[in-house]
Coordinates of C-alpha atoms in Angstrom, one line a residue:
Chain A
X532 CA 19.2 1.5 18.6
X533 CA 22.3 2.8 16.8
X534 CA 24.1 -0.6 17.1
X535 CA 20.9 -2.2 15.8
X536 CA 21.0 0.0 12.7
X537 CA 24.7 -0.6 12.2
X538 CA 24.3 -4.4 12.5
X539 CA 21.4 -4.5 10.0
X540 CA 23.5 -2.4 7.5
X541 CA 26.5 -4.7 7.9
X542 CA 24.3 -7.8 7.3
X543 CA 23.1 -6.3 4.0
X544 CA 26.6 -6.0 2.6
X545 CA 27.5 -9.7 1.8
X546 CA 24.0 -10.1 0.3
X547 CA 24.7 -7.1 -2.0
X548 CA 28.0 -8.4 -3.1
X549 CA 26.5 -11.9 -3.9
X550 CA 23.7 -10.2 -5.8
X551 CA 26.1 -8.3 -7.9
X552 CA 28.1 -11.5 -8.6
X553 CA 24.9 -13.4 -9.5
X554 CA 23.7 -10.7 -11.9
X555 CA 27.1 -10.5 -13.6
X556 CA 27.6 -14.2 -14.1
X557 CA 23.9 -14.9 -15.0
X558 CA 24.2 -12.6 -18.0
X559 CA 27.5 -14.1 -19.0
X560 CA 25.8 -17.5 -19.1
X561 CA 23.3 -16.2 -21.7
X562 CA 23.7 -17.8 -25.1
X563 CA 25.0 -15.7 -28.0
X564 CA 27.9 -13.2 -28.3
X565 CA 26.8 -9.7 -27.2
X566 CA 28.9 -8.2 -30.0
X567 CA 27.1 -10.3 -32.6
X568 CA 23.8 -9.2 -31.1
X569 CA 24.8 -5.5 -31.5
X570 CA 26.4 -5.8 -34.9
X571 CA 24.0 -8.3 -36.4
X572 CA 24.8 -11.9 -37.2
X573 CA 26.8 -11.5 -40.4
X574 CA 29.3 -9.0 -39.0
X575 CA 33.0 -9.4 -40.1
X576 CA 35.6 -10.8 -37.7
X577 CA 37.6 -7.6 -37.3
X578 CA 34.5 -5.6 -36.3
X579 CA 33.6 -8.2 -33.8
X580 CA 37.1 -8.2 -32.3
X581 CA 37.0 -4.4 -32.1
X582 CA 33.6 -4.6 -30.3
X583 CA 35.0 -7.2 -27.9
X584 CA 37.8 -4.8 -27.0
X585 CA 35.4 -1.9 -26.6
X586 CA 33.1 -3.9 -24.3
X587 CA 36.1 -5.4 -22.4
X588 CA 35.1 -8.9 -23.4
X589 CA 38.7 -9.8 -24.3
X590 CA 39.6 -9.4 -20.6
X591 CA 39.6 -12.4 -18.2
X592 CA 36.2 -12.7 -16.3
X593 CA 37.4 -11.5 -12.8
X594 CA 38.9 -8.4 -14.5
X595 CA 35.6 -7.9 -16.3
X596 CA 33.7 -8.2 -13.1
X597 CA 35.9 -5.7 -11.3
X598 CA 35.6 -3.2 -14.1
X599 CA 31.8 -3.6 -14.2
X600 CA 31.5 -3.4 -10.4
X601 CA 33.6 -0.2 -10.5
X602 CA 31.3 1.3 -13.1
X603 CA 28.2 0.2 -11.2
X604 CA 29.5 1.7 -7.9
X605 CA 29.7 5.1 -9.8
X606 CA 26.1 4.7 -11.1
X607 CA 27.1 3.7 -14.6
X608 CA 25.2 0.7 -15.7
X609 CA 26.3 0.8 -19.4
X610 CA 24.2 1.6 -22.5
X611 CA 21.2 -0.2 -24.0
X612 CA 22.1 -2.3 -27.0
X613 CA 18.9 -1.5 -28.8
X614 CA 18.4 2.2 -28.1
X615 CA 21.9 3.3 -27.1
X616 CA 20.5 5.2 -24.1
X617 CA 22.3 5.0 -20.7
X618 CA 20.7 2.1 -18.8
X619 CA 20.7 3.9 -15.4
X620 CA 18.6 6.8 -16.9
X621 CA 16.3 4.4 -18.6
X622 CA 15.7 2.5 -15.4
X623 CA 15.0 5.6 -13.3
X624 CA 12.4 7.0 -15.8
X625 CA 10.6 3.7 -15.9
X626 CA 10.9 3.2 -12.2
X627 CA 9.1 6.5 -11.5
X628 CA 5.9 5.1 -13.1
X629 CA 6.1 1.7 -11.5
X630 CA 6.8 3.2 -8.1
X631 CA 3.8 5.5 -8.3
X632 CA 1.4 2.7 -9.1
X633 CA 3.0 0.3 -6.5
X634 CA 3.2 2.7 -3.6
X635 CA -0.3 3.9 -4.0
X636 CA -1.7 0.4 -4.4
X637 CA 0.2 -1.1 -1.5
X638 CA -0.8 1.8 0.8
X639 CA -4.4 1.3 -0.1
X640 CA -4.2 -2.4 0.3
X641 CA -2.5 -2.1 3.7
X642 CA -5.3 0.3 4.8
X643 CA -8.0 -2.1 3.6
X644 CA -6.1 -5.1 5.2
X645 CA -5.8 -3.4 8.6
X646 CA -9.5 -2.4 8.7
X647 CA -10.8 -5.7 7.4
X648 CA -8.3 -7.9 9.3
X649 CA -9.0 -6.2 12.6
X650 CA -12.8 -6.3 12.0
X651 CA -12.6 -10.1 11.2
X652 CA -10.5 -10.8 14.2
X653 CA -12.7 -8.8 16.5
X654 CA -15.8 -10.6 15.3
X655 CA -14.0 -14.0 14.9
X656 CA -16.2 -16.9 13.8
X657 CA -19.2 -14.7 12.9
X658 CA -20.7 -14.4 9.5
X659 CA -18.8 -11.1 9.0
X660 CA -15.5 -12.9 9.7
X661 CA -16.4 -15.8 7.3
X662 CA -17.3 -13.2 4.6
X663 CA -14.0 -11.4 5.0
X664 CA -11.9 -14.6 5.0
X665 CA -13.9 -16.0 2.1
X666 CA -13.4 -12.8 0.1
X667 CA -9.6 -12.8 0.7
X668 CA -9.3 -16.5 -0.2
X669 CA -11.2 -15.8 -3.4
X670 CA -9.0 -12.8 -4.2
X671 CA -5.9 -14.8 -3.6
X672 CA -6.9 -17.3 -6.3
X673 CA -7.4 -14.7 -9.0
X674 CA -4.3 -14.2 -11.1
X675 CA -3.5 -10.4 -11.3
X676 CA -3.2 -10.4 -15.1
X677 CA -6.6 -12.0 -15.4
X678 CA -8.2 -9.5 -13.0
X679 CA -6.5 -6.8 -15.1
X680 CA -8.1 -8.2 -18.3
X681 CA -11.5 -8.4 -16.6
X682 CA -11.4 -4.9 -15.3
X683 CA -10.2 -3.6 -18.7
X684 CA -13.1 -5.5 -20.3
X685 CA -15.6 -4.0 -17.9
X686 CA -14.5 -0.4 -17.4
X687 CA -12.6 0.1 -20.7
X688 CA -14.8 -1.7 -23.2
X689 CA -18.3 -2.4 -21.8
X690 CA -18.8 0.8 -19.7
X691 CA -16.3 3.0 -21.5
X692 CA -15.5 4.9 -18.3
X693 CA -11.7 4.7 -18.5
X694 CA -9.2 4.8 -21.3
X695 CA -8.6 1.3 -22.8
X696 CA -4.9 1.1 -23.1
X697 CA -1.9 3.5 -23.5
X698 CA -0.2 6.0 -21.4
X699 CA 0.7 9.7 -21.4
X700 CA 3.3 11.1 -19.0
X701 CA 2.1 13.1 -16.0
X702 CA 4.1 16.2 -17.2
X703 CA 2.1 16.3 -20.4
X704 CA -1.5 15.6 -19.4
X705 CA -1.9 15.1 -15.6
X706 CA -5.6 14.2 -15.7
X707 CA -5.3 11.8 -18.6
X708 CA -2.2 10.2 -17.0
X709 CA -4.2 9.7 -13.7
X710 CA -7.0 8.0 -15.6
X711 CA -4.5 5.6 -17.2
X712 CA -3.2 4.4 -13.8
X713 CA -6.6 4.0 -12.1
X714 CA -7.1 0.4 -13.3
X715 CA -3.5 -0.8 -12.7
X716 CA -3.7 0.6 -9.2
X717 CA -7.1 -1.0 -8.6
X718 CA -5.9 -4.4 -9.9
X719 CA -2.8 -4.4 -7.6
X720 CA -4.8 -3.1 -4.6
X721 CA -7.3 -5.9 -4.9
X722 CA -4.7 -8.6 -5.3
X723 CA -2.5 -7.4 -2.4
X724 CA -5.3 -6.8 0.0
X725 CA -6.1 -10.5 0.0
X726 CA -2.7 -11.7 1.4
X727 CA -2.4 -8.7 3.8
X728 CA -5.9 -9.1 5.3
X729 CA -5.3 -12.8 6.1
X730 CA -2.0 -11.8 7.8
X731 CA -3.5 -8.9 9.7
X732 CA -6.5 -11.1 10.9
X733 CA -4.4 -13.9 12.2
X734 CA -1.9 -11.7 14.1
X735 CA -4.8 -9.7 15.5
X736 CA -6.4 -12.9 16.8
X737 CA -3.2 -13.9 18.4
X738 CA -2.8 -10.5 20.1
X739 CA -6.4 -10.4 21.3
X740 CA -5.8 -13.5 23.4
X741 CA -3.0 -11.9 25.3
X742 CA -3.5 -10.9 28.9
X743 CA -2.8 -7.3 28.5
X744 CA -5.7 -7.0 26.2
X745 CA -8.0 -8.6 28.7
X746 CA -6.5 -6.2 31.3
X747 CA -7.3 -3.2 29.1
X748 CA -10.8 -4.4 28.7
X749 CA -11.2 -5.0 32.4
X750 CA -10.0 -1.5 33.0
X751 CA -13.2 -0.4 31.2
X752 CA -11.6 1.0 28.0
X753 CA -14.0 1.1 25.1
X754 CA -13.6 -1.6 22.5
X755 CA -12.5 1.0 19.9
X756 CA -9.7 2.2 22.3
X757 CA -8.6 -1.4 23.0
X758 CA -8.4 -2.2 19.3
X759 CA -6.7 1.1 18.4
X760 CA -4.2 1.5 21.2
X761 CA -3.5 -2.1 22.3
X762 CA -4.3 -4.6 19.5
X763 CA -3.3 -2.6 16.5
X764 CA 0.3 -1.7 17.3
X765 CA 1.3 -5.3 18.2
X766 CA -0.7 -7.0 15.5
X767 CA 0.6 -4.6 12.8
X768 CA 4.3 -5.5 13.2
X769 CA 4.2 -8.9 11.3
X770 CA 1.9 -7.4 8.7
X771 CA 4.4 -4.6 8.2
X772 CA 7.2 -7.1 7.5
X773 CA 4.9 -8.6 4.8
X774 CA 4.2 -5.2 3.4
X775 CA 7.9 -4.6 3.2
X776 CA 8.5 -7.9 1.3
X777 CA 5.6 -7.2 -1.0
X778 CA 6.7 -3.6 -1.6
X779 CA 10.2 -4.7 -2.3
X780 CA 9.2 -7.3 -4.8
X781 CA 6.5 -5.2 -6.5
X782 CA 8.8 -2.2 -7.0
X783 CA 11.0 -4.5 -9.1
X784 CA 8.2 -4.3 -11.7
X785 CA 4.7 -5.5 -12.1
X786 CA 5.5 -7.0 -15.4
X787 CA 2.2 -8.7 -16.1
X788 CA 0.0 -5.8 -15.1
X789 CA 2.2 -3.4 -17.0
X790 CA 1.8 -5.7 -20.0
X791 CA -1.9 -5.8 -19.9
X792 CA -2.3 -2.0 -19.5
X793 CA 0.7 -1.2 -21.8
X794 CA 2.3 0.9 -19.1
X795 CA 5.9 1.7 -19.8
X796 CA 7.1 0.6 -16.3
X797 CA 10.2 -1.2 -15.0
X798 CA 8.7 -4.7 -15.4
X799 CA 7.8 -4.1 -19.0
X800 CA 11.3 -2.7 -19.7
X801 CA 12.8 -5.9 -18.3
X802 CA 10.5 -8.2 -20.3
X803 CA 11.1 -6.2 -23.5
X804 CA 14.8 -6.3 -23.0
X805 CA 14.8 -10.1 -22.4
X806 CA 12.8 -10.6 -25.6
X807 CA 15.2 -8.3 -27.5
X808 CA 18.3 -9.9 -25.8
X809 CA 19.3 -6.4 -24.6
X810 CA 21.6 -7.8 -21.9
X811 CA 23.0 -4.5 -20.4
X812 CA 19.4 -3.5 -19.6
X813 CA 18.4 -6.9 -18.2
X814 CA 21.5 -6.8 -16.0
X815 CA 20.7 -3.3 -14.8
X816 CA 17.1 -4.1 -14.1
X817 CA 18.0 -7.2 -12.1
X818 CA 20.6 -5.4 -10.1
X819 CA 18.3 -2.4 -9.5
X820 CA 15.4 -4.5 -8.3
X821 CA 17.5 -6.6 -5.9
X822 CA 19.0 -3.4 -4.4
X823 CA 15.6 -1.8 -4.1
X824 CA 14.3 -5.0 -2.4
X825 CA 17.2 -5.1 0.1
X826 CA 16.8 -1.4 0.8
X827 CA 13.1 -1.5 1.4
X828 CA 13.5 -4.4 3.8
X829 CA 16.2 -2.6 5.6
X830 CA 13.9 0.3 6.1
X831 CA 11.1 -2.0 7.3
X832 CA 13.5 -3.7 9.7
X833 CA 14.6 -0.3 11.0
X834 CA 10.9 0.7 11.4
X835 CA 10.2 -2.5 13.4
X836 CA 11.3 -1.1 16.8
X837 CA 8.7 1.7 16.5
X838 CA 6.0 -0.9 16.7
X839 CA 7.8 -3.5 18.8
X840 CA 10.5 -2.1 21.1
X841 CA 11.6 -5.6 22.1
X842 CA 13.3 -6.0 18.7
X843 CA 16.3 -3.8 19.5
X844 CA 16.9 -5.6 22.7
X845 CA 17.3 -9.1 21.2
Chain B
X44 CA -13.1 -23.2 13.5
X45 CA -13.9 -26.9 12.9
X46 CA -16.5 -25.9 10.4
X47 CA -14.1 -23.9 8.4
X48 CA -11.5 -26.7 8.4
X49 CA -14.1 -29.0 7.0
X50 CA -15.4 -26.5 4.4
X51 CA -11.8 -25.9 3.2
X52 CA -11.0 -29.6 3.1
X53 CA -14.2 -30.6 1.3
X54 CA -14.3 -27.7 -1.2
X55 CA -10.5 -27.8 -1.8
X56 CA -10.4 -31.5 -2.4
X57 CA -13.4 -31.3 -4.7
X58 CA -11.8 -28.5 -6.8
X59 CA -8.4 -30.3 -7.0
X60 CA -10.2 -33.5 -7.8
X61 CA -12.0 -31.8 -10.6
X62 CA -8.7 -30.5 -11.9
X63 CA -7.2 -34.0 -11.8
X64 CA -10.3 -35.5 -13.4
X65 CA -10.1 -33.0 -16.3
X66 CA -6.4 -33.8 -16.8
X67 CA -7.1 -37.6 -16.7
X68 CA -10.0 -37.2 -19.1
X69 CA -7.8 -35.2 -21.5
X70 CA -5.5 -38.2 -22.0
X71 CA -8.4 -40.2 -23.4
X72 CA -10.8 -37.7 -24.9
X73 CA -11.0 -34.0 -25.8
X74 CA -14.0 -32.7 -27.8
X75 CA -11.7 -31.6 -30.7
X76 CA -8.0 -31.8 -31.5
X77 CA -6.5 -29.0 -29.3
X78 CA -4.1 -27.8 -32.0
X79 CA -6.1 -28.5 -35.2
X80 CA -6.7 -25.3 -37.1
X81 CA -10.2 -24.7 -38.5
X82 CA -10.2 -21.5 -40.5
X83 CA -13.9 -21.8 -41.3
X84 CA -14.9 -21.2 -37.7
X85 CA -12.6 -18.6 -36.2
X86 CA -13.8 -16.8 -33.1
X87 CA -17.0 -18.7 -32.8
X88 CA -19.0 -17.8 -29.8
X89 CA -19.7 -20.5 -27.1
X90 CA -22.5 -22.8 -28.2
X91 CA -23.5 -26.4 -28.7
X92 CA -20.7 -27.2 -31.2
X93 CA -18.0 -25.5 -29.2
X94 CA -18.9 -25.2 -25.5
X95 CA -16.3 -22.5 -24.8
X96 CA -16.1 -21.1 -28.3
X97 CA -13.1 -21.1 -30.7
X98 CA -10.0 -18.9 -30.9
X99 CA -8.7 -16.9 -33.8
X100 CA -7.5 -20.0 -35.6
X101 CA -10.8 -21.8 -35.1
X102 CA -9.3 -24.1 -32.4
X103 CA -11.7 -25.4 -29.8
X104 CA -11.1 -23.5 -26.5
X105 CA -12.4 -26.3 -24.3
X106 CA -10.0 -28.8 -25.8
X107 CA -7.2 -26.4 -25.5
X108 CA -8.0 -25.6 -21.9
X109 CA -8.0 -29.4 -21.1
X110 CA -4.6 -29.9 -22.6
X111 CA -3.5 -26.7 -20.9
X112 CA -4.5 -28.2 -17.5
X113 CA -2.2 -31.2 -18.2
X114 CA 0.8 -29.0 -19.2
X115 CA 0.4 -26.6 -16.3
X116 CA -0.2 -29.4 -13.9
X117 CA 2.9 -31.3 -15.1
X118 CA 5.1 -28.2 -14.9
X119 CA 3.8 -27.4 -11.4
X120 CA 4.4 -31.0 -10.2
X121 CA 7.9 -30.9 -11.6
X122 CA 8.6 -27.6 -9.8
X123 CA 7.3 -28.8 -6.5
X124 CA 9.3 -32.1 -6.8
X125 CA 12.5 -30.4 -7.7
X126 CA 12.4 -27.5 -5.2
X127 CA 11.1 -29.6 -2.3
X128 CA 13.7 -32.4 -2.8
X129 CA 16.6 -29.9 -3.1
X130 CA 15.2 -27.6 -0.4
X131 CA 14.9 -30.5 2.0
X132 CA 18.5 -31.5 1.4
X133 CA 19.9 -28.0 1.7
X134 CA 17.6 -27.0 4.6
X135 CA 18.4 -30.1 6.6
X136 CA 22.2 -29.6 6.1
X137 CA 21.9 -25.9 7.2
X138 CA 19.7 -26.6 10.2
X139 CA 21.4 -29.7 11.4
X140 CA 25.1 -29.0 10.9
X141 CA 24.8 -25.3 11.8
X142 CA 28.0 -23.2 12.1
X143 CA 29.6 -22.2 8.8
X144 CA 27.5 -24.6 6.7
X145 CA 24.4 -22.8 7.9
X146 CA 26.0 -19.3 7.5
X147 CA 27.1 -19.9 3.9
X148 CA 23.8 -21.4 2.9
X149 CA 21.7 -18.6 4.5
X150 CA 23.8 -15.8 2.9
X151 CA 23.4 -17.5 -0.5
X152 CA 19.7 -18.1 0.2
X153 CA 19.1 -14.4 1.1
X154 CA 20.9 -13.3 -2.1
X155 CA 18.5 -15.4 -4.2
X156 CA 15.5 -14.1 -2.2
X157 CA 16.5 -10.6 -3.0
X158 CA 15.3 -11.1 -6.6
X159 CA 11.5 -11.0 -7.1
X160 CA 10.7 -14.7 -7.9
X161 CA 9.0 -14.0 -11.2
X162 CA 11.8 -11.7 -12.4
X163 CA 14.5 -14.2 -11.5
X164 CA 12.5 -16.9 -13.4
X165 CA 12.2 -14.5 -16.3
X166 CA 15.9 -13.8 -16.4
X167 CA 16.7 -17.5 -16.1
X168 CA 14.3 -18.3 -19.0
X169 CA 16.2 -15.8 -21.1
X170 CA 19.5 -17.6 -20.4
X171 CA 18.1 -21.1 -20.7
X172 CA 15.9 -20.6 -23.7
X173 CA 12.2 -21.6 -23.8
X174 CA 11.5 -25.3 -23.0
X175 CA 9.5 -27.3 -20.4
X176 CA 12.8 -28.3 -18.7
X177 CA 14.1 -24.7 -18.4
X178 CA 10.7 -23.5 -17.2
X179 CA 10.8 -26.1 -14.4
X180 CA 14.4 -25.3 -13.6
X181 CA 13.8 -21.5 -13.6
X182 CA 10.7 -21.7 -11.3
X183 CA 12.4 -24.3 -9.0
X184 CA 15.4 -22.0 -8.5
X185 CA 13.0 -19.1 -7.7
X186 CA 11.1 -21.0 -5.1
X187 CA 14.0 -23.0 -3.6
X188 CA 15.0 -20.3 -1.0
X189 CA 11.5 -20.4 0.6
X190 CA 11.7 -24.2 1.0
X191 CA 15.2 -23.9 2.5
X192 CA 14.0 -21.3 5.0
X193 CA 11.0 -23.4 6.2
X194 CA 13.0 -26.6 6.5
X195 CA 15.9 -24.9 8.3
X196 CA 13.5 -23.2 10.8
X197 CA 11.8 -26.5 11.7
X198 CA 15.1 -28.4 11.9
X199 CA 16.5 -25.8 14.3
X200 CA 13.6 -26.4 16.7
X201 CA 13.6 -30.2 16.3
X202 CA 17.4 -30.4 16.9
X203 CA 16.8 -29.2 20.5
X204 CA 14.1 -31.9 21.3
X205 CA 14.8 -34.8 23.6
X206 CA 14.5 -37.6 21.1
X207 CA 17.3 -36.2 19.0
X208 CA 19.4 -35.9 22.1
X209 CA 18.5 -39.5 23.0
X210 CA 19.5 -40.7 19.6
X211 CA 22.8 -39.0 20.0
X212 CA 23.4 -40.4 23.5
X213 CA 22.4 -43.9 22.2
X214 CA 25.4 -43.6 19.9
X215 CA 23.6 -43.2 16.5
X216 CA 25.6 -41.7 13.7
X217 CA 24.8 -38.1 12.8
X218 CA 23.4 -39.0 9.4
X219 CA 21.2 -41.7 10.9
X220 CA 19.8 -39.3 13.5
X221 CA 19.2 -36.7 10.7
X222 CA 17.3 -39.1 8.4
X223 CA 15.6 -41.2 11.0
X224 CA 14.6 -38.6 13.6
X225 CA 14.9 -35.1 12.2
X226 CA 13.6 -35.5 8.7
X227 CA 10.2 -37.1 9.4
X228 CA 9.5 -34.4 12.0
X229 CA 10.5 -31.6 9.6
X230 CA 8.0 -32.9 7.0
X231 CA 4.6 -31.5 8.1
X232 CA 5.4 -27.8 7.4
X233 CA 7.0 -28.8 4.1
X234 CA 3.8 -30.6 3.0
X235 CA 1.8 -27.4 3.7
X236 CA 4.4 -25.4 1.8
X237 CA 4.5 -27.9 -1.1
X238 CA 0.7 -27.4 -1.5
X239 CA 1.1 -23.6 -1.7
X240 CA 4.1 -24.1 -4.1
X241 CA 1.9 -26.1 -6.4
X242 CA -0.5 -23.1 -6.6
X243 CA 2.3 -20.6 -7.0
X244 CA 3.9 -22.6 -9.8
X245 CA 0.6 -22.8 -11.7
X246 CA 0.3 -19.0 -11.3
X247 CA 3.9 -18.2 -12.2
X248 CA 3.9 -20.6 -15.2
X249 CA 0.8 -18.9 -16.6
X250 CA 2.3 -15.4 -15.9
X251 CA 5.5 -16.3 -17.8
X252 CA 3.5 -17.9 -20.6
X253 CA 1.3 -14.8 -20.7
X254 CA 4.4 -12.6 -21.1
X255 CA 5.6 -14.8 -23.9
X256 CA 8.6 -16.5 -22.2
X257 CA 6.9 -19.6 -20.9
X258 CA 5.5 -22.5 -22.8
X259 CA 5.8 -21.6 -26.5
X260 CA 2.8 -21.9 -28.8
X261 CA 1.2 -23.9 -30.4
X262 CA 1.1 -25.9 -27.2
X263 CA -1.7 -24.3 -25.2
X264 CA -1.4 -23.2 -21.6
X265 CA -3.9 -21.1 -19.7
X266 CA -1.4 -18.2 -19.7
X267 CA -0.6 -18.2 -23.4
X268 CA -4.3 -18.6 -24.3
X269 CA -5.0 -15.4 -22.3
X270 CA -2.2 -13.6 -24.0
X271 CA -3.3 -14.5 -27.5
X272 CA -6.9 -13.6 -26.6
X273 CA -5.9 -9.9 -25.9
X274 CA -6.2 -8.6 -29.5
X275 CA -9.7 -10.1 -29.7
X276 CA -11.1 -8.7 -26.5
X277 CA -13.7 -6.6 -28.2
X278 CA -15.1 -9.3 -30.5
X279 CA -14.5 -12.4 -28.5
X280 CA -14.5 -11.7 -24.7
X281 CA -15.0 -15.5 -24.0
X282 CA -11.4 -16.0 -25.0
X283 CA -10.3 -13.8 -22.1
X284 CA -12.6 -15.4 -19.6
X285 CA -12.4 -19.2 -19.8
X286 CA -8.6 -19.7 -19.3
X287 CA -8.5 -17.2 -16.4
X288 CA -11.4 -19.0 -14.8
X289 CA -9.5 -22.3 -15.1
X290 CA -6.5 -20.8 -13.3
X291 CA -8.7 -19.2 -10.6
X292 CA -10.6 -22.5 -9.9
X293 CA -7.4 -24.5 -9.7
X294 CA -5.7 -22.0 -7.4
X295 CA -8.8 -21.7 -5.2
X296 CA -8.8 -25.5 -4.8
X297 CA -5.1 -25.8 -4.1
X298 CA -5.1 -22.9 -1.6
X299 CA -8.1 -24.2 0.3
X300 CA -6.6 -27.6 0.5
X301 CA -3.4 -26.0 1.8
X302 CA -5.3 -24.1 4.4
X303 CA -7.1 -27.3 5.6
X304 CA -3.8 -29.1 5.7
X305 CA -2.2 -26.3 7.8
X306 CA -5.1 -26.3 10.2
X307 CA -5.0 -30.0 10.5
X308 CA -1.2 -30.4 10.9
X309 CA -0.7 -27.4 13.1
X310 CA -4.0 -26.5 14.8
X311 CA -2.4 -23.6 16.7
X312 CA -1.6 -21.5 13.7
X313 CA -4.7 -19.6 12.7
X314 CA -4.8 -18.2 9.2

């Protein structure tokens, strides 16, 4: 087990280094001089040269990268051009909101997927199965931002049950804040449950054909016990991988959903910074999301042996 | 099982056919000029004159949605072509040559995969500037790693099969073996993936356009139509419904066709 953990950690290292390189150079490719963006177009040459020195832009690229990587390693992602705030602090504040919405939604979606997927697999090729497959196919075809708009139209405008747009922090008005995140969570849950249900169903079908399930049934175990103790653990492992991938990607920001509901999350921060050409923030967001993705998948990989002990052996 | 395969194939083909027909029709006829502004009839409700109503500038929503289908379809086709061609080349190289070629390609691939596709495309759009070309490039880069993975995985299993061994023993060159024997057998899963990619590309393009970094106005796409509809949700909800319905119908068709293809090409995989 320990060597498995060590091997996975080591494998993540080259990816991390490449990600850092990619983020650094991608931003250097962007058109426009960052100093001119900060000082405004008509700035005089001396001021621009000073700014270059201050930002380290007069150094050769490899030196710039090392300096940057050194700062990043110490948790310093620079300052936002537009607001002057430290990027790391900005990202962490925004991340808290995104993470709350994403973690709740993915948990709910996983729960729905496990129930619906196992039910469909258990009753394969019946009307119930067709209905579940049909519903998840339909859900997959609905773009999340459109679903968000429709829910907003229904619950915010027509019925008036939930606040239309906006956000207040939890610390100021917890009840209100909770109301603001209901629809984003609902949108995300519906969208994610489609993919996960299909995955859960197909792996449950595969597992149910295995001999040990037949054996468990022949032993006289109740159907509920067969499903819970024998089908679920094995069928859940592939779904868990997908949950990890999904979680990793969504934690990077649910830009479109945050845009529809005007939630100040990480995705919205990234989009706003791109539109404002606030490159330190874009760079920080990209790096942060990639690291979160790698970390989440690492954790999922490390959880894998719990469901499928054969993994550590291979 | 068979019934579902047929249902998927028939309904999927019908919906994709509808999409293609609308695109074709758009070349010869739209009810109105999709970008002509008519300030006398802004935000007109759907009716006989304008079947899907008009937007805030009095432009006909149906005509715009038809032109949007062409733009979205063309971008998605470009993304699929670019990422599949490149992905095939890279994936074949990785799977067939193995060793350090494979290792280098896979490490690079994993690094790209670590960025959420849509965010990577967003960042690339910021660097490349808004245009159709950069949109295709950005989305192709974002989807390339998944094509590489699929191609490599199937090449790895094909490489061990007898006919590849036979070709080697017969004295064929490595490149000949690769193109004549490995490539054709690696294609079926790629065809299935290409179908899904087409759907993802439509979805991603509309999301980017919705966020304001995709296709710039006045050219209509379903995404930017939805985004400009937002301020008028209270007065003109049809503006928020029609473009979304277009995306959903296209995606449903493409996905069902993809499912049918998968069941047909690989009957063992049940999804």
